[in-house]
Short mmCIF file of C-alpha atoms in Angstrom, two decimals:
data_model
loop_
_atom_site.label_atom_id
_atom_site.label_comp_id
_atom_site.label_asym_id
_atom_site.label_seq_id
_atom_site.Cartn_x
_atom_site.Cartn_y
_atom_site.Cartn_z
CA UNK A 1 125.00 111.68 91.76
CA UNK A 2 122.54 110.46 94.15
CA UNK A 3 120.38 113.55 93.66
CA UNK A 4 120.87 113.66 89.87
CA UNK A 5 119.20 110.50 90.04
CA UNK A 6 116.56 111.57 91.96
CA UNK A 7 115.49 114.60 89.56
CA UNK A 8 116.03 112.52 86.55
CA UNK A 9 113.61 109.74 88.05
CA UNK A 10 110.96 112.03 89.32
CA UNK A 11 110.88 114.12 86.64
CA UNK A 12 110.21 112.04 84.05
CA UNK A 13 107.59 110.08 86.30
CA UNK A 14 105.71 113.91 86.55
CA UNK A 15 105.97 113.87 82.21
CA UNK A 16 103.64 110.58 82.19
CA UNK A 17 101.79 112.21 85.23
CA UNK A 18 101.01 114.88 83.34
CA UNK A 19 99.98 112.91 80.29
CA UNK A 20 97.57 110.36 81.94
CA UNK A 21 96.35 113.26 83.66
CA UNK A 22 95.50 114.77 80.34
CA UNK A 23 94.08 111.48 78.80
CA UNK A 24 92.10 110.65 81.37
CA UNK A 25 90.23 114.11 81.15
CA UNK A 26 90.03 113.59 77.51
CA UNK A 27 88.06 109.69 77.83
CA UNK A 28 86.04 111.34 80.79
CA UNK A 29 84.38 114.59 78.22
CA UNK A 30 84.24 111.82 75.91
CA UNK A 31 81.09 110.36 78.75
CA UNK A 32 83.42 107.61 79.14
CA UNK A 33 81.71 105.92 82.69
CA UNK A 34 84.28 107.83 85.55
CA UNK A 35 84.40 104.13 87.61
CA UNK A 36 85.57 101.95 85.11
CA UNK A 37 88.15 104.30 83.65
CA UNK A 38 89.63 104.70 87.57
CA UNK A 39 89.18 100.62 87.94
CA UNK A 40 91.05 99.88 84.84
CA UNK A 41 93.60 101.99 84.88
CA UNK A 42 94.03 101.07 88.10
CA UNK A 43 94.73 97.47 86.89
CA UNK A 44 96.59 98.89 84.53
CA UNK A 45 99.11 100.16 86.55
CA UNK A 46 98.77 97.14 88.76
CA UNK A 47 99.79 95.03 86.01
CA UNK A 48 102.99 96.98 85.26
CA UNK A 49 104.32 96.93 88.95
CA UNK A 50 103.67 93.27 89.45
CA UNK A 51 105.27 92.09 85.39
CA UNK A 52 107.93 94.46 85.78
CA UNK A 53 108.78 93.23 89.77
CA UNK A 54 108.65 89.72 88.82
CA UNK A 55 110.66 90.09 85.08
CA UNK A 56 113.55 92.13 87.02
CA UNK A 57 113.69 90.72 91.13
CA UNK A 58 112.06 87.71 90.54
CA UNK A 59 110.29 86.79 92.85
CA UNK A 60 109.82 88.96 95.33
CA UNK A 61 111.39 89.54 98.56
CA UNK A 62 108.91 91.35 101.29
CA UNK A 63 110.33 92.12 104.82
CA UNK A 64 108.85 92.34 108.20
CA UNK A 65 108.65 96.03 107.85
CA UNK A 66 106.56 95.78 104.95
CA UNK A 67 102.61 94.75 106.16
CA UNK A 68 102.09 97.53 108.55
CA UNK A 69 103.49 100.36 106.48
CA UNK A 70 101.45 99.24 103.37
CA UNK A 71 97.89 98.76 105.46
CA UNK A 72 98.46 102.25 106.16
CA UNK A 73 99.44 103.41 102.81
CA UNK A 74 96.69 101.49 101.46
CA UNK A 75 94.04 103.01 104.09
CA UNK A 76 95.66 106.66 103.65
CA UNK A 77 95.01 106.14 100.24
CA UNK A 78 91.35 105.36 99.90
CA UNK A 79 90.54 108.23 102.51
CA UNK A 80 92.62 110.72 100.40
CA UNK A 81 90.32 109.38 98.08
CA UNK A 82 87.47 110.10 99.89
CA UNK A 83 88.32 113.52 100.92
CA UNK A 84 89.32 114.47 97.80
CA UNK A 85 85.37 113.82 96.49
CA UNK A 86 84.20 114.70 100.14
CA UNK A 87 85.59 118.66 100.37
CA UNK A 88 84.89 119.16 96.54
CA UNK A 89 81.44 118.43 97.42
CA UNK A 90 81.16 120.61 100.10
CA UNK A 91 83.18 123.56 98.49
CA UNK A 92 84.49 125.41 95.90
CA UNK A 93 87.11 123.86 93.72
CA UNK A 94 89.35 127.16 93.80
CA UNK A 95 89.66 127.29 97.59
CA UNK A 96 89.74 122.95 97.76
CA UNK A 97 92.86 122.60 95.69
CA UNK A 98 95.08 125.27 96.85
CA UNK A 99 94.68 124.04 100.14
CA UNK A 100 95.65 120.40 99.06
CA UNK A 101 98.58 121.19 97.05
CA UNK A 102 100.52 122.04 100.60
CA UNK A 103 101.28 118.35 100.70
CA UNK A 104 105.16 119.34 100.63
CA UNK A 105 105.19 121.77 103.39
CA UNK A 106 103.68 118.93 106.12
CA UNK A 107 106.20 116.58 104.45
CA UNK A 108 108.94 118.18 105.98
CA UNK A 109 107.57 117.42 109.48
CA UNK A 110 105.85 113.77 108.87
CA UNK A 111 109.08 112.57 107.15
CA UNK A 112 110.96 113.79 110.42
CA UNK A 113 108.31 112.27 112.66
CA UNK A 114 108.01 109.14 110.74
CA UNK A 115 111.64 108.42 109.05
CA UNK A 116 113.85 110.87 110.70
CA UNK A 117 114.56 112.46 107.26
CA UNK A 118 115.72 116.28 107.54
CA UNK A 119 116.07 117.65 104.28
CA UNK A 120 118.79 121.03 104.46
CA UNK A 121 118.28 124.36 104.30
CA UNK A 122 118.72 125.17 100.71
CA UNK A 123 116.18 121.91 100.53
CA UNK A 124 113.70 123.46 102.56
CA UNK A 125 113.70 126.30 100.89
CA UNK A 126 112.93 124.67 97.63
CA UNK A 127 110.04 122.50 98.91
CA UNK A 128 108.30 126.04 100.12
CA UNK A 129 109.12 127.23 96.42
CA UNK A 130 107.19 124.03 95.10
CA UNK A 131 104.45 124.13 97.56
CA UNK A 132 103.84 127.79 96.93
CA UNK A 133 104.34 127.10 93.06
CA UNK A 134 101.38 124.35 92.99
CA UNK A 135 99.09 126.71 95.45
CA UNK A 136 99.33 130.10 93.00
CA UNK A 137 98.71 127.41 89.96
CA UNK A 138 95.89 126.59 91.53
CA UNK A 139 94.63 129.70 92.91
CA UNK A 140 91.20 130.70 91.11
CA UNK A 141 90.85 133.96 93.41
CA UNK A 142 87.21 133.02 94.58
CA UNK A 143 85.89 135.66 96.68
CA UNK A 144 85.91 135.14 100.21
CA UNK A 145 84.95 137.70 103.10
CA UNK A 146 87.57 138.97 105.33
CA UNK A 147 86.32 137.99 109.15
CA UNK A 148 85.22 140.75 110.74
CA UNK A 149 88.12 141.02 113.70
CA UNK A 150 90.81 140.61 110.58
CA UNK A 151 89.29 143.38 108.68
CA UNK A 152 89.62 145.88 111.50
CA UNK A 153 93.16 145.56 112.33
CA UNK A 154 94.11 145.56 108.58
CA UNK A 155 94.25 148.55 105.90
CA UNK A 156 91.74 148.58 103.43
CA UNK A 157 93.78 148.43 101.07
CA UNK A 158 95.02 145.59 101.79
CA UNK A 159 91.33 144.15 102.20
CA UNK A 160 91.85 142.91 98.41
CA UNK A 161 94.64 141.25 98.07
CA UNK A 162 95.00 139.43 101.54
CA UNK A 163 91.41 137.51 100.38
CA UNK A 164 92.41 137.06 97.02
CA UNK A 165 95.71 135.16 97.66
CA UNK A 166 94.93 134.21 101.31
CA UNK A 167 91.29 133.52 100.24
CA UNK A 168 91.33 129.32 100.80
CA UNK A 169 92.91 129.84 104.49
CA UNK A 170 90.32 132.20 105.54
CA UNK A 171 87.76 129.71 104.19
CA UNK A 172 89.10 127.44 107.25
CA UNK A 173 86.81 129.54 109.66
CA UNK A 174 84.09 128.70 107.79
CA UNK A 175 83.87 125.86 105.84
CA UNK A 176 83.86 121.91 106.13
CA UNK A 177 85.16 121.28 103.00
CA UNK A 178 88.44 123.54 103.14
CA UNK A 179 89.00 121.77 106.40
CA UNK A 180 88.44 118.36 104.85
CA UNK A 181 90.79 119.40 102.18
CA UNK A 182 93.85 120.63 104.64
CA UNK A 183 93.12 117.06 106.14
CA UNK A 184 94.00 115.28 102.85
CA UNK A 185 97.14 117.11 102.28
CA UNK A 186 98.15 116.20 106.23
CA UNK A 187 97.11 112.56 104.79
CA UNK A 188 98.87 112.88 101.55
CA UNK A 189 101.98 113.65 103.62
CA UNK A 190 102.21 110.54 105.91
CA UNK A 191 100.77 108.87 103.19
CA UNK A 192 104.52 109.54 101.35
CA UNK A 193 106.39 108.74 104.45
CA UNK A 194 104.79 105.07 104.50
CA UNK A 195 105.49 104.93 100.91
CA UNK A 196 109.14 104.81 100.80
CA UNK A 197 108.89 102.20 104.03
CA UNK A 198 106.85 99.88 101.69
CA UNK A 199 109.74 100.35 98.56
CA UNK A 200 112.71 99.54 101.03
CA UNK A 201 110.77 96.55 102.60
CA UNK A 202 110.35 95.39 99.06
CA UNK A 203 110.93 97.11 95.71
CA UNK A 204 109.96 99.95 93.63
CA UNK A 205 107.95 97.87 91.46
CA UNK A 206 106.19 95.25 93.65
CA UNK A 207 104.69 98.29 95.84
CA UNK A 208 103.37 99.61 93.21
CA UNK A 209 101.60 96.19 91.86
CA UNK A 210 100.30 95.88 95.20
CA UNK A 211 98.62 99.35 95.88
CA UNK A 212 97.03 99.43 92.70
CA UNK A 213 95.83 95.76 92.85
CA UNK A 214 94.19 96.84 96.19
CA UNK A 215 92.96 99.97 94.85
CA UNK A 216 91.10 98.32 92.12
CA UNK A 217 89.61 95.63 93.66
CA UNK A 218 87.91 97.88 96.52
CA UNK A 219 86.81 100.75 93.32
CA UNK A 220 85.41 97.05 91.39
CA UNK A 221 83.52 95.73 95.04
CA UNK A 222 82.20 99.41 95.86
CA UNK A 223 81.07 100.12 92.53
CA UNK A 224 79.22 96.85 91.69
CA UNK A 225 77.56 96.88 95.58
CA UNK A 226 76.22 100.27 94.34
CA UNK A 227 74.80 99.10 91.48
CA UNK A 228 76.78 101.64 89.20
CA UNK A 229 78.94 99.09 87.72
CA UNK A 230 79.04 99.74 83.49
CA UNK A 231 81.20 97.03 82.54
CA UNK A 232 83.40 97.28 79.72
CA UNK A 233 82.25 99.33 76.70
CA UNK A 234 80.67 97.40 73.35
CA UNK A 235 83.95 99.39 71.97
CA UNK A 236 86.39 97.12 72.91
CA UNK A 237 89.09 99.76 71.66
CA UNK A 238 88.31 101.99 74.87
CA UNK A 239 89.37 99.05 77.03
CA UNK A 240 92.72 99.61 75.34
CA UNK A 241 92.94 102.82 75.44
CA UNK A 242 91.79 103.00 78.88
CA UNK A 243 94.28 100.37 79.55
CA UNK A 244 97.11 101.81 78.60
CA UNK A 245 96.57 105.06 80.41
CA UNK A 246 97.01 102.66 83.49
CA UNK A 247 100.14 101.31 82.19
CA UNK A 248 101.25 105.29 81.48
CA UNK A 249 100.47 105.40 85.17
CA UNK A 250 102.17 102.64 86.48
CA UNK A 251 105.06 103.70 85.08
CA UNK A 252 104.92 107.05 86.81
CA UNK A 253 104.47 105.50 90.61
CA UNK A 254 107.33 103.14 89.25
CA UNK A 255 109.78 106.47 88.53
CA UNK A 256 108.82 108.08 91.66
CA UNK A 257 109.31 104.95 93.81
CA UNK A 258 112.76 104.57 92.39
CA UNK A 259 113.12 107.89 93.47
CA UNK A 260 113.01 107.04 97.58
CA UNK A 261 116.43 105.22 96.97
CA UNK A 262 118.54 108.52 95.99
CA UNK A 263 117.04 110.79 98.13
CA UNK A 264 114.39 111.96 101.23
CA UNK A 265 110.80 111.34 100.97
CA UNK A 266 110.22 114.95 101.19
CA UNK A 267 112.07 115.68 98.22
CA UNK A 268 110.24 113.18 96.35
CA UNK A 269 107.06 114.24 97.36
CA UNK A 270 107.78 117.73 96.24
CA UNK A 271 109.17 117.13 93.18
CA UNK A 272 106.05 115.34 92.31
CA UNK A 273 103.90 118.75 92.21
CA UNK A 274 106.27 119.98 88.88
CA UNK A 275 103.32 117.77 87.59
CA UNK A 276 100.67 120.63 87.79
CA UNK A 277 103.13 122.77 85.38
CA UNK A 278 103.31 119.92 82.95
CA UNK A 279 99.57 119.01 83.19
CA UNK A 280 99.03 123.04 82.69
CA UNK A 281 100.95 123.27 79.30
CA UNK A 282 99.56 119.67 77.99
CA UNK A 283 95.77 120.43 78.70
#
């Protein structure tokens, strides 16, 4: 039952994944400024964590295990963040996000390390299906040389396909920004582990108030010290809009958070990645 509830929860949190993911594209082509759509939705989803927390716990209870594992969530997060931007910057988008999406495969051995979570062998196995799933969705078969010590031990023949599908790995010889972007799914994976520590030392809800609340005000602070700060468009509809992409987030982090109470953090954080298919057929 436990685990029906955990599919059923996650799930539908990667349906309005998939959807923000989609709307927020569509406000962005529409030269919508990037920093205040990610600092109001961000508020957005702020405001349904903290109104939902409060309407259904009250007010809240936070235990001694909370603070630490939330600084580090919260500091995970903003570096994820910035390697995300970082390795994009530095390299190709087709070798960046393969290398990302193997999140799931490191969560196996952070969510040991950190919760002493072992998922079985039949759950393994269909994390690797997941994490492999997300990397060929994301493959975009940029063409990268075969190193020169690989390419004489190997068959030509097998030159071709070995840099087609292995292409981002190879590009960890050789490139800053494939290495950055290994480094964010490490991150993204003890990221996770922290996460479900914060929802048991509190509630589904409140954590995610309180990591979007944080996230927004430090996107707000960095963007007006820059100078890039827009404000809030003459068309007061966008704010809205805009708006209630946050709240279609919220509710997503809400789902998944539920999810750490019927089931390992590794499971969650797999199940997550059926957002790519959804985002695929939406967009």
């Amino acid at each position: 039952m436990d685990m029906l509830l955990l599919y059923v929860l996650v799930l539908g949190g990667t349906l309005f994944h998939a959807g923000s993911n989609v709307s927020q594209k569509f406000l962005l082509n529409k030269e919508i400024h990037g920093e205040f759509v990610m600092v109001v939705t961000a508020a957005g989803a702020a405001l349904v964590g903290f109104v939902g927390s409060f309407a259904i716990y009250g007010f809240p209870t936070i235990h001694t295990g909370f603070w630490i594992p939330f600084g580090i969530t919260a500091i995970l997060g903003v570096g994820i963040q910035y390697l995300s931007v970082r390795s994009k910057q530095l390299e190709d988008v087709s070798v960046v996000t393969p290398l990302a999406s193997a999140t799931p495969m490191f969560l196996i051995l952070m969510s040991w390390v950190i919760l002493r979570e072992s998922p079985s062998l039949w759950g393994r196995f269909g994390i690797a299906l997941i994490a492999l799933g997300a990397y060929i969705l994301y493959l975009g078969g940029t063409q990268v040389p075969l190193p020169r010590i690989l390419g004489q031990f190997l068959p030509r023949i097998l030159h071709e396909p070995v840099t087609y599908w292995g292409g981002p790995w190879l590009r960890l010889f050789s490139s800053k920004g494939a290495r950055l972007a290994l480094l964010q799914a490490w991150f993204g994976a003890i990221a996770i582990s922290f996460d479900k520590l914060v929802v048991t030392n509190s509630n589904p809800l409140f954590r995610t108030g309180a990591i979007f609340a944080v996230t927004a005000v430090i996107l707000y602070a960095y963007s007006r010290t820059r100078g890039v700060w827009q404000g809030i468009p003459k068309n007061g509809g966008v704010f809205w809009l805009v708006l209630l992409i946050g709240v279609a987030i919220g509710i997503t982090d809400v789902l998944y958070n539920f999810g750490y109470y019927h089931g390992f953090a590794a499971y969650v954080g797999s199940l997550k990645r059926t957002q790519i298919f959804w985002t695929v057929i939406l967009a």
